XYZ file of C-alpha atoms in Angstrom:
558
model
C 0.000 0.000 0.000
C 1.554 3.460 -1.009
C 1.439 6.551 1.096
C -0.103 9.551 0.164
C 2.837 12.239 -0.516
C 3.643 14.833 2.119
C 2.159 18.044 1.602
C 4.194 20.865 0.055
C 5.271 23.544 3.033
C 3.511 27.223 1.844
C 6.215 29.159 -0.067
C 8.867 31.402 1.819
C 8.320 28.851 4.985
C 11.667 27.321 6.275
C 13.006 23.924 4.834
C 13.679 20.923 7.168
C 17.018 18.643 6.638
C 16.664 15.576 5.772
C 18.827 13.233 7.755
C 21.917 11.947 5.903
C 21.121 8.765 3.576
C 22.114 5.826 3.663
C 24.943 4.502 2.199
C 26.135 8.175 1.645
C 30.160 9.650 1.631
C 31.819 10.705 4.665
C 30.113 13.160 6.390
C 26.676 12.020 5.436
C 26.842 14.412 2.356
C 25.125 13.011 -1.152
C 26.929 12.787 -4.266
C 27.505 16.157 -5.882
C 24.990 15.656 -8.575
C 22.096 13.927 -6.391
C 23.063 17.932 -4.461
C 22.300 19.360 -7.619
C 19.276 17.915 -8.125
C 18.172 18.584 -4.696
C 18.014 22.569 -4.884
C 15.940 22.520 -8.561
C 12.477 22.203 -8.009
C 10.222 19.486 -9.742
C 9.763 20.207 -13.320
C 12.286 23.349 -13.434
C 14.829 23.132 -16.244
C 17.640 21.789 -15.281
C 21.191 23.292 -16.875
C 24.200 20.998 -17.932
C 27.714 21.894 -16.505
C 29.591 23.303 -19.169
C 33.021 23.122 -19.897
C 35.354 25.668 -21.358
C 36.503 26.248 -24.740
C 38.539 23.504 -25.742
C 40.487 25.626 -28.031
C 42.490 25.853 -24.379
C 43.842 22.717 -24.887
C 45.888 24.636 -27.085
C 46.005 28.047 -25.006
C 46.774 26.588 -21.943
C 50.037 24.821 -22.610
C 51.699 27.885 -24.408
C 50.487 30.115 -21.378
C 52.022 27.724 -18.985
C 55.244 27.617 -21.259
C 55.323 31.155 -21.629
C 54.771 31.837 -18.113
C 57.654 28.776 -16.882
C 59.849 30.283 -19.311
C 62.386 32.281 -17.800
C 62.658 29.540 -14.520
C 63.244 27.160 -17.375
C 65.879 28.993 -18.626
C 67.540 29.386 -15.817
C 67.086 25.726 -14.837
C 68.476 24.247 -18.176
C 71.144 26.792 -17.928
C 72.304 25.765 -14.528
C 72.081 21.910 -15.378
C 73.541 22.300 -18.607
C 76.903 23.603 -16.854
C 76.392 21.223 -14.053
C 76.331 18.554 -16.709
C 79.131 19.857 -19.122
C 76.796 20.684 -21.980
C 72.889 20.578 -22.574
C 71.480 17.247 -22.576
C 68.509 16.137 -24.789
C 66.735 14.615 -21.716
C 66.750 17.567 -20.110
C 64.617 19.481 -22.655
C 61.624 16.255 -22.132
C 60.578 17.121 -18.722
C 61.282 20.964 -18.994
C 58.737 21.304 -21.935
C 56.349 18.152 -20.408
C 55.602 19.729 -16.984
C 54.616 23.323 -17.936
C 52.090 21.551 -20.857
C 51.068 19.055 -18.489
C 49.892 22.116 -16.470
C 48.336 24.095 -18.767
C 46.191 21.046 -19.613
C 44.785 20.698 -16.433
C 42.430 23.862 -16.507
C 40.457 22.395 -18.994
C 39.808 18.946 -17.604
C 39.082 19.985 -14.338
C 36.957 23.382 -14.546
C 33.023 23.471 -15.279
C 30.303 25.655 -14.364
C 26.321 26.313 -15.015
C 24.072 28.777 -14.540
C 21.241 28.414 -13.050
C 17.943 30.376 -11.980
C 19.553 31.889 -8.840
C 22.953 31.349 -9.315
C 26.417 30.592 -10.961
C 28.349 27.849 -9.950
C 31.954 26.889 -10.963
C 33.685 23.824 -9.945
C 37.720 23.304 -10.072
C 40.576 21.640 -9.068
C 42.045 17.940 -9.592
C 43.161 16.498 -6.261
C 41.557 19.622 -4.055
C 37.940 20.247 -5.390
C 36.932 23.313 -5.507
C 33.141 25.152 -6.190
C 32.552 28.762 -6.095
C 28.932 29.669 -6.212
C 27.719 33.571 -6.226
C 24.548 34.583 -6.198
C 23.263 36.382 -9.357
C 21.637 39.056 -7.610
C 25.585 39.845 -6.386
C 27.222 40.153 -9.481
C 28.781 43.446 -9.677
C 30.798 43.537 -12.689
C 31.770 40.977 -15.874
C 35.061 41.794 -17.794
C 36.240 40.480 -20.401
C 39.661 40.130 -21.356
C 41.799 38.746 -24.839
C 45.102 38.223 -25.261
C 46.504 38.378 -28.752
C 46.401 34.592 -28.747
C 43.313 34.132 -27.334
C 41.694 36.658 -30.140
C 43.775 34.868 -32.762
C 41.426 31.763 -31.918
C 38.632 33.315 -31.421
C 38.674 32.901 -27.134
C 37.352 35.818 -24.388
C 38.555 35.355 -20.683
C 35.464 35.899 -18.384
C 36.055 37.482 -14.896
C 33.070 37.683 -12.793
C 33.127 40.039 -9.427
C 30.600 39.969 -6.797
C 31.987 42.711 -4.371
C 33.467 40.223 -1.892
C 37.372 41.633 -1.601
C 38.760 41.275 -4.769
C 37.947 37.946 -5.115
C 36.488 37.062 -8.645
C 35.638 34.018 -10.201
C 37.204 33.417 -13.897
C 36.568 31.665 -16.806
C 39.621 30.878 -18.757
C 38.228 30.475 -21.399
C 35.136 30.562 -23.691
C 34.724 31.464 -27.210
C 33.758 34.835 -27.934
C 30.393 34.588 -28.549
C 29.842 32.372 -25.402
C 31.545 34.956 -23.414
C 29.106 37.871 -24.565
C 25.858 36.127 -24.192
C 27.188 34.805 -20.633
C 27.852 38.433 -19.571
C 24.578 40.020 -20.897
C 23.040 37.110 -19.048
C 24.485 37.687 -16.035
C 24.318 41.688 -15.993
C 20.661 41.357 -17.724
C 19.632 39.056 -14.767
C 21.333 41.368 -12.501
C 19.298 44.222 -13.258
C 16.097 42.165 -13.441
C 16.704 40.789 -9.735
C 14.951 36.981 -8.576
C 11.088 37.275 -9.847
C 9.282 36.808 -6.601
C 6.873 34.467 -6.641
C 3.162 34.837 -5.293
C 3.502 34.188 -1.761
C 7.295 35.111 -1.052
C 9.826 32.940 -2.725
C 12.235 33.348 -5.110
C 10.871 32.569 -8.857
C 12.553 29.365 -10.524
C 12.261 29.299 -14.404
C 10.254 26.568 -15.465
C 9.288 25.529 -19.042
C 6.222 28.016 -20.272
C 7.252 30.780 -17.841
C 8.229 34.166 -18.811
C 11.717 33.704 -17.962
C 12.532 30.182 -19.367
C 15.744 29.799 -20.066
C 17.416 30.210 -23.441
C 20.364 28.606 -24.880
C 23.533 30.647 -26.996
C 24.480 29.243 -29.840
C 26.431 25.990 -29.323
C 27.449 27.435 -25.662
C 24.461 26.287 -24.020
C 24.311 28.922 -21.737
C 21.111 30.347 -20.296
C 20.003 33.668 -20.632
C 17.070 33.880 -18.262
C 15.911 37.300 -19.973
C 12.081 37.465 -18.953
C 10.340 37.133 -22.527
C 8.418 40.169 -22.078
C 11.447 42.307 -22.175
C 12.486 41.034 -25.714
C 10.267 43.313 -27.733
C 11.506 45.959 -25.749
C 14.644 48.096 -27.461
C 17.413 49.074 -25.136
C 18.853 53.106 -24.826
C 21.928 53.283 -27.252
C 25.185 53.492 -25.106
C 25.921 56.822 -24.359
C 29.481 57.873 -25.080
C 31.442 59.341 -22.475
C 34.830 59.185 -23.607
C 36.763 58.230 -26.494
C 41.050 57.958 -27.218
C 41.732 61.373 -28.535
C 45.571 60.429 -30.120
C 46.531 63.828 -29.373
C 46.861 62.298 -25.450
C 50.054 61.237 -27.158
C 51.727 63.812 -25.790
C 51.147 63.206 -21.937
C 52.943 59.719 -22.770
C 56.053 61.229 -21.612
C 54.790 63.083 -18.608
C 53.245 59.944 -16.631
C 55.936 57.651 -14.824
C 53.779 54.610 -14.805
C 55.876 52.604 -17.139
C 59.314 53.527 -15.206
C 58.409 49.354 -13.820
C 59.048 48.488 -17.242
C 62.619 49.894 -17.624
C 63.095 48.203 -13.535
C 61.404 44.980 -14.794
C 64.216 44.955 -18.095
C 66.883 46.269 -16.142
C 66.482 42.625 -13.528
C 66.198 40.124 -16.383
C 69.066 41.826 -17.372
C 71.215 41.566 -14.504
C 69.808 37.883 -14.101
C 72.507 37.048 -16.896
C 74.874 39.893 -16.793
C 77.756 37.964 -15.729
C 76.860 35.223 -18.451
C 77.640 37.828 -21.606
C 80.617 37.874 -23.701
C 80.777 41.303 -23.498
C 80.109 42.445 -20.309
C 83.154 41.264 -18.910
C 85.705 42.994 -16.986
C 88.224 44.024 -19.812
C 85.326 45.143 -22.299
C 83.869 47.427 -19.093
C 87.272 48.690 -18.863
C 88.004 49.331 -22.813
C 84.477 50.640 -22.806
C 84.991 52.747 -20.117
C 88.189 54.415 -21.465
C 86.751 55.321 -25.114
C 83.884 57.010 -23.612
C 85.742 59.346 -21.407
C 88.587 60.256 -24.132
C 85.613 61.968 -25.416
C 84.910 64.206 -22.443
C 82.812 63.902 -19.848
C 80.322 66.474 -20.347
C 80.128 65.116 -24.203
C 79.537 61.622 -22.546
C 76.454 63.316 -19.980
C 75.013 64.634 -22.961
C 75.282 61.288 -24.883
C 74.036 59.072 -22.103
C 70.855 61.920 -22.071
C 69.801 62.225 -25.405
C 69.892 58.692 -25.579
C 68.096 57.851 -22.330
C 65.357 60.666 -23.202
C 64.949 58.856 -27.047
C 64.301 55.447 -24.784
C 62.000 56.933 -22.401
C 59.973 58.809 -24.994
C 59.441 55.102 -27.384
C 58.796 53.455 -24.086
C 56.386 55.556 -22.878
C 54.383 56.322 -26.140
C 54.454 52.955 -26.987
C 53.479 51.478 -23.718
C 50.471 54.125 -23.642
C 49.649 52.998 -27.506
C 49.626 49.460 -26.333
C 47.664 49.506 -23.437
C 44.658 52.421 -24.588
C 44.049 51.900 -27.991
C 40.642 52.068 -28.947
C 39.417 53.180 -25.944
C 36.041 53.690 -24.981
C 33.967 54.871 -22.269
C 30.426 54.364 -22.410
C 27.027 54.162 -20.276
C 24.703 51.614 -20.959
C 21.775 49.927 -18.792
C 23.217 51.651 -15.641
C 26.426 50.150 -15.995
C 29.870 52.202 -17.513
C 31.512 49.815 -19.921
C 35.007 50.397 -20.549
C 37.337 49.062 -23.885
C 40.524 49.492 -24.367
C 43.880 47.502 -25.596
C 45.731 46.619 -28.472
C 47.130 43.138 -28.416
C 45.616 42.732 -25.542
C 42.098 43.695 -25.064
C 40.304 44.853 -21.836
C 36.532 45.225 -21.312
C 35.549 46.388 -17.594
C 31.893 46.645 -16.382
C 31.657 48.861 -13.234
C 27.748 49.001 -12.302
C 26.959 53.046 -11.330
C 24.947 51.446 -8.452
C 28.330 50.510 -6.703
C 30.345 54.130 -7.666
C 30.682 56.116 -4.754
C 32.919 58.964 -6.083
C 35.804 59.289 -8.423
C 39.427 60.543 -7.906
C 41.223 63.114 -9.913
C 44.714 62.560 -9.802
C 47.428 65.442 -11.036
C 50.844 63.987 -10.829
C 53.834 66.719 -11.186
C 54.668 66.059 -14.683
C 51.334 65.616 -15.578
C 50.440 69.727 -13.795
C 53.119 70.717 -16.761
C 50.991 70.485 -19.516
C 47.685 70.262 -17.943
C 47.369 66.528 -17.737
C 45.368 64.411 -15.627
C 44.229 60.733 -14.352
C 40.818 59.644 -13.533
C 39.903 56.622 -11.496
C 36.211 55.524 -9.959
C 35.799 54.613 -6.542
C 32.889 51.787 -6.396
C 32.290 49.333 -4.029
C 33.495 45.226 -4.644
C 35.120 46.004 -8.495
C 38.450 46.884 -9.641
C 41.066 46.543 -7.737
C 41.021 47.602 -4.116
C 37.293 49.182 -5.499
C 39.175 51.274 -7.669
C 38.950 51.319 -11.484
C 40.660 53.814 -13.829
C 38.569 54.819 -16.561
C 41.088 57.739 -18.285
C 44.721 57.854 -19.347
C 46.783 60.752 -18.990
C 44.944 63.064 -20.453
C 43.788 66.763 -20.637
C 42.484 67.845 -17.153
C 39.545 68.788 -18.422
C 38.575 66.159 -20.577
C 38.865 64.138 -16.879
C 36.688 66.922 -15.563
C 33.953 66.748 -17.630
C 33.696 62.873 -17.196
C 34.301 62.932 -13.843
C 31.112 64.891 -13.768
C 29.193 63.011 -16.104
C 29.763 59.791 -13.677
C 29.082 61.944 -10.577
C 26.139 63.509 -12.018
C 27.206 66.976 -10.446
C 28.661 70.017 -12.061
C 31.359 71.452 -10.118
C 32.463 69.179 -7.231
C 36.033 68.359 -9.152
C 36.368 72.229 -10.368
C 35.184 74.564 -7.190
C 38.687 75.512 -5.142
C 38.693 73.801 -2.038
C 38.152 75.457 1.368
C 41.657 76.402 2.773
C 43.206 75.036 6.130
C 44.492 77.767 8.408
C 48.428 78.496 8.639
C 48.982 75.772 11.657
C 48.135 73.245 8.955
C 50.755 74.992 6.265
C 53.256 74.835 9.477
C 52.674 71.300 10.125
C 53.274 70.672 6.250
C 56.939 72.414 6.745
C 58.319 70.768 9.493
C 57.291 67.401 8.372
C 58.815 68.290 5.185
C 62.181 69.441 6.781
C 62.642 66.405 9.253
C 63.862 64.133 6.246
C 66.397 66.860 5.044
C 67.669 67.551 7.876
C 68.851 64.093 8.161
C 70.007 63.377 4.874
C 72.171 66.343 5.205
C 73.310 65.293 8.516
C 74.159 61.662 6.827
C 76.236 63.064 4.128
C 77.819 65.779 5.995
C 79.087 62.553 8.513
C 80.234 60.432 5.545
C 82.280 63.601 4.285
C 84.044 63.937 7.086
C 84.412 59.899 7.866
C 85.584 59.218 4.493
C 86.853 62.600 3.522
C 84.657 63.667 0.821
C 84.783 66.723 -1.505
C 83.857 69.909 0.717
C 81.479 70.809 -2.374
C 79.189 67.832 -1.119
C 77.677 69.073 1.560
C 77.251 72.003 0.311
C 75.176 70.817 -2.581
C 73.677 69.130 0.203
C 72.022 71.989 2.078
C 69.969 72.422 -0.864
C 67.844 69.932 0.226
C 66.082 72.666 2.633
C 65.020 74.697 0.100
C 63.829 72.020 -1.944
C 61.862 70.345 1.245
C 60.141 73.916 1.484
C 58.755 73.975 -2.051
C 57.529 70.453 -1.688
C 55.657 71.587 1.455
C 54.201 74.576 0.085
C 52.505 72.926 -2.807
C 51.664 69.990 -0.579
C 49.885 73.125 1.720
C 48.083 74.229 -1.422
C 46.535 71.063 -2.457
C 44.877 70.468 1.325
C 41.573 71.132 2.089
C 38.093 70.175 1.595
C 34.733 71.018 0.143
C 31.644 70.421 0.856
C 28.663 70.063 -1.515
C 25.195 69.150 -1.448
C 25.585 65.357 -2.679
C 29.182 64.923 -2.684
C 32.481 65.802 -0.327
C 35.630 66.483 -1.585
C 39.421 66.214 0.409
C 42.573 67.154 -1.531
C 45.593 65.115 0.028
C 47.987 66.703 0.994
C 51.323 66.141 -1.619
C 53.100 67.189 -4.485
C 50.983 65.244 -6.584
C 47.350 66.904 -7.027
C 44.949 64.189 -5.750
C 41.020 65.076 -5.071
C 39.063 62.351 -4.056
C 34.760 63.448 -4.251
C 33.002 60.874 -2.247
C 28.691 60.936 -2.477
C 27.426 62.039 1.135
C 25.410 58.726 0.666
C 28.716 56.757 0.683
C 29.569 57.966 4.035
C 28.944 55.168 6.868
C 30.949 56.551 9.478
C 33.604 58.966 10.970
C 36.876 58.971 12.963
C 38.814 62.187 14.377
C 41.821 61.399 15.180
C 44.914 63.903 16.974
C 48.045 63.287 17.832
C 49.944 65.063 20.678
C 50.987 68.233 18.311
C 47.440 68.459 16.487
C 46.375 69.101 19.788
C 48.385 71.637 20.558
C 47.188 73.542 17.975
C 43.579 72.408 18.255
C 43.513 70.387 14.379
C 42.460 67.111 14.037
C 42.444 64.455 10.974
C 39.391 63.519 10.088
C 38.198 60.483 8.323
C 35.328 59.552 6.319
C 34.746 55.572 6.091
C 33.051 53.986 3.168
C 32.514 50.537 1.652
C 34.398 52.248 -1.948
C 37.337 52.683 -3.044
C 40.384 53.127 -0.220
C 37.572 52.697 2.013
C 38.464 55.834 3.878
C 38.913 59.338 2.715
C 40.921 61.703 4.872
C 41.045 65.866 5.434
C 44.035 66.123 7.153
C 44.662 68.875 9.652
C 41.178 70.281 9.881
C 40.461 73.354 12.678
C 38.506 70.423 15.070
C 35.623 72.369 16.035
C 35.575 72.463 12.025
C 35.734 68.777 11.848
C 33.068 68.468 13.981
C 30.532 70.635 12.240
C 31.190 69.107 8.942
C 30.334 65.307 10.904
C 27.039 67.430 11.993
C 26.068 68.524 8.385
C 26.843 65.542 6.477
C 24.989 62.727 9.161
C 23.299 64.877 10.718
C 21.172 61.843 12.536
C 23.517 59.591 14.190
C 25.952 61.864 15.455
C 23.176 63.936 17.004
C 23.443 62.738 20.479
C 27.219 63.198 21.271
C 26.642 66.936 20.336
C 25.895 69.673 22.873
C-alpha cells in the first residue's frame, strides 16, 4: 500500500534537513549531482555543466610555457653547466611539466548557470566550487590576449563585491563569453522574480523567464520574454582615445616598472655575456671618457630621453588603444587595448565617487588621471577609466559619472596656517637628516667639501615640496558629494557621495592638539575605504560630521 505524498510547506516557509542517507560519503553528504538535483524544483529546467573552450587545450600549454619560461631557462642553464653541456633529456621534462599544467584547466573546470545562481567547480586532487549569487554580481570583464583573439577565445572574470575575489573563466569562445555576460548583468538588473507568496521565482518551461540557450554554448540567458520586444537606450558615449593624449605619454611615470622589470632580467645574466666582462667594461669605459665627460652626460641623455619617450608612447599605444567609455543599462563599460584587449563593467549602483589625480609632470601640460571609486570592483574598489589626459577632458567625465557640475572644479576650502606649518616641518625632518648623513660620511671618508654644500639644498627644496603639498589640502563640501585634496606634491582630489559615508573617525596626535587640528576620516565601503582631510580646525571637523549625518551623530553633540 503506497502513502499519500507529504504536503508541500507554503512558499517562503523554512526547509527541514533531511537526515543523511544511507549509504552516503563521509560526512553524510550526497553525491555532488544527487546535491544538484536537490536545490531545482520538480519540473524546473535543469542546466548541464559546461566546460570551457577547448580551443584551451591549445592556449593553456603555451600560457604555462610562456609563463615557466624564464625559470626554465635558468634551470636548463644551470644543469647544462652542471652537466658539461645541454642534454637532450633535459629538454623532455622541462617542456612536459609546464604543458602538463596548462592542460589541467580544462579537464578539471566546469560551471552552469542556473535560476539563482552561478556555480563553478575546479581543481584535480583539491575540489573546488565557487557559487555567487546572481543578484551579487557586480561587474563581468572580459579580457583577450593576442592569442586568445587569434582563436577566437574571451577570458570571463566575474566580481561579486566580496574583496577582490572574482571568479574566472579561462576560457570561452567569444560569442559564449558575450551572451554569458549580458546574461548575467541582464539578470542582474532584473533581480529573482518573486513568486506569489514570497519565494524566489525558478524558471520553469512556459514561464516568462525560461531559459534560453547561446548558440552551441548552451548557456542560459534567463531574460524574462516580455522584455524582448523591448529596445534598449543606445550606449551613451562618455569618452573616447583622442591620439593627441600622445603627448602626456612622456609626462606619466607609470611605465618607469618596465625599464626596472628589463633592467632585472638583465642583470639575471649579466655575468653570463661575452661582453660584459671585466676588460670590455674597462676598454668601454676608457673610449667614452677620451671623449669628455660632459660630451659623454650629454650622450648618455639624449639617448636615455629617445628610450624613455618610445617606451612611454608605446606602452600608452599598447595599453589604450581604442578606448572607450560608455554608459549603458546603468552600468559604464570600458574598452581598451591593443594586443591585448580589456573590457571592464563597473555598475553606477556601486560608484561612490571618483578621484582626480594630477601627478607633477602631468600639472606641466595640464594633464590628468581619472579613477572611480565603487564598491566590490576593480582593484582595491578602484577602477581607472582615463589615461593621462587633458584635465579637463577628466573633468567633464568625472562629472558626467558623478552627475554633479562642479564638485572636481570649485577651489577647495583652505586650512588655516597651523596646517601649512605642520606641512613644513614634516617636510624638513627628512632633510635635515640626509644632510646630517652626508655631511658625517664627508668627514668619515673625507669627501669633496662641495658635497655638503650641494647638500644643504635639500632645505630649500623640502620647502617647495611643502608649500605645494599646503596648497593642495583642504576640503569642500557640496550638497551630494564631499571632496578632500591630500595633501602632496601630486594633485589628488578624491569626491566621495554624502550617501557613501557610513561613518567617521577624528583622530589627533599630541601636536594636532596643541594647535587644536584634528584628521578627520570619512569611512566607506568604496574605493580606499576611507577618505581623509588632514589637519582640519577640530571644532571644524566636527561641524562638517554634523552637516553631512546629521542623525547619528546627534546625540554626542551639545
Amino acid at each position: 500500500m503506497s502513502l499519500p505524498p507529504d504536503p508541500a510547506p507554503p512558499p517562503g516557509a523554512p526547509v527541514e534537513e533531511l537526515p543523511p542517507p544511507q549509504g552516503s560519503p563521509v560526512g553524510g553528504l550526497p553525491p555532488p549531482a544527487e546535491v544538484d538535483r536537490a536545490v531545482v524544483p520538480p519540473g524546473a529546467v535543469e542546466p548541464e555543466w559546461q566546460r570551457l573552450d577547448p580551443r584551451m587545450l591549445l592556449v593553456g600549454p603555451l600560457g604555462s610555457l610562456r609563463q615557466f619560461a624564464l625559470p626554465l631557462i635558468v634551470a636548463l642553464f644551470g644543469l647544462s653547466s652542471s652537466a658539461g653541456g645541454l642534454q637532450v633529456w633535459m629538454i623532455g621534462p622541462a617542456v612536459a611539466i609546464p604543458v602538463l599544467l596548462g592542460l589541467l584547466p580544462w579537464l578539471t573546470t566546469r560551471f552552469k548557470m542556473t535560476g539563482s545562481q552561478f556555480v563553478r567547480r575546479s581543481g584535480l586532487l583539491n575540489k573546488k566550487q565557487v557559487t555567487a549569487p546572481l543578484d551579487r554580481v557586480r561587474s563581468v570583464d572580459l579580457e583577450s590576449s593576442l592569442l586568445h583573439r587569434l582563436l577566437g577565445l574571451t577570458k570571463v572574470q566575474i566580481g561579486t563585491g566580496v574583496d577582490d575575489t572574482r571568479i574566472e573563466l579561462n576560457a570561452l569562445s567569444t560569442d559564449q563569453a558575450a551572451a554569458l555576460r549580458a546574461a548575467l548583468l541582464g539578470r542582474r538588473e532584473a533581480g529573482p522574480e518573486v513568486a506569489p507568496g514570497g519565494g524566489s521565482h525558478v524558471a520553469r518551461e512556459g514561464d516568462d523567464c525560461a531559459e534560453t540557450a547561446v548558440d552551441g554554448g548552451g548557456l542560459p540567458t534567463f531574460v524574462p520574454k516580455r522584455q524582448h520586444s523591448e529596445t534598449p537606450a543606445p550606449p551613451h558615449q562618455l569618452a573616447r582615445i583622442d591620439w593627441s593624449w600622445l603627448k602626456f605619454a612622456p609626462f606619466s611615470l607609470s611605465r618607469l616598472a618596465v625599464v626596472a622589470g628589463v633592467f632585472g632580467v638583465v642583470s639575471q645574466f649579466a655575468d653570463s655575456l661575452p661582453f660584459l666582462d671585466q676588460e670590455h667594461l674597462d676598454s668601454g669605459w676608457h673610449w667614452a671618457t677620451s671623449w669628455g665627460l660632459p660630451l659623454l652626460g650629454a650622450g648618455v641623455a639624449t639617448v636615455a630621453l629617445v628610450a624613455w619617450l618610445a617606451i612611454s608612447v608605446t606602452g600608452y599605444v599598447i595599453q589604450w588603444w581604442d578606448l572607450s567609455l560608455t554608459r549603458e543599462r546603468g552600468s559604464l563599460h570600458l574598452t581598451s587595448g591593443l594586443f591585448t584587449t580589456r573590457s571592464v563593467t563597473v555598475e553606477e549602483a556601486r560608484v561612490r565617487g571618483v578621484e582626480l589625480t594630477e601627478p607633477l609632470l602631468l600639472r606641466l601640460v595640464d594633464g590628468a588621471e581619472l579613477a572611480t571609486l565603487a564598491t566590490g570592483v576593480g582593484s582595491g574598489g578602484t577602477t581607472k577609466v582615463l589615461p593621462p589626459c587633458p584635465r579637463a577632458v577628466c573633468e567633464q567625465v568625472g562629472h558626467e559619472v558623478l552627475g554633479a557640475d562642479d564638485a572636481l572644479t570649485r577651489p577647495l576650502t583652505r586650512h588655516d596656517h597651523w596646517a601649512r606649518r605642520r606641512q613644513h616641518v614634516r617636510a624638513q625632518w627628512p632633510a635635515l637628516f640626509a644632510v646630517a648623513g652626508i655631511l658625517t660620511l664627508t668627514v668619515s671618508f673625507d669627501w669633496p667639501g662641495w658635497v655638503p654644500v650641494v647638500a644643504l639644498l635639500a632645505f630649500p627644496g623640502a620647502a617647495l615640496a611643502a608649500e605645494a603639498s599646503y596648497r593642495h589640502l583642504g576640503h569642500l563640501l557640496t550638497p551630494t558629494h564631499l571632496a578632500a585634496g591630500a595633501p602632496a606634491v601630486a594633485r589628488r582630489r578624491t569626491v566621495l557621495e554624502r550617501d557613501g559615508v557610513i561613518g567617521w573617525v577624528v583622530q589627533q596626535s599630541f601636536f594636532q592638539r596643541r594647535r587644536g587640528l584634528a584628521t578627520l576620516v570619512a569611512t566607506t565601503a568604496a574605493g580606499g575605504e576611507r577618505v581623509v582631510v588632514t589637519d582640519l580646525p577640530l571644532p571644524h571637523a566636527v561641524a562638517l560630521v554634523a552637516e553631512v549625518t546629521p542623525e547619528p551623530v546627534a546625540p554626542f553633540l551639545a
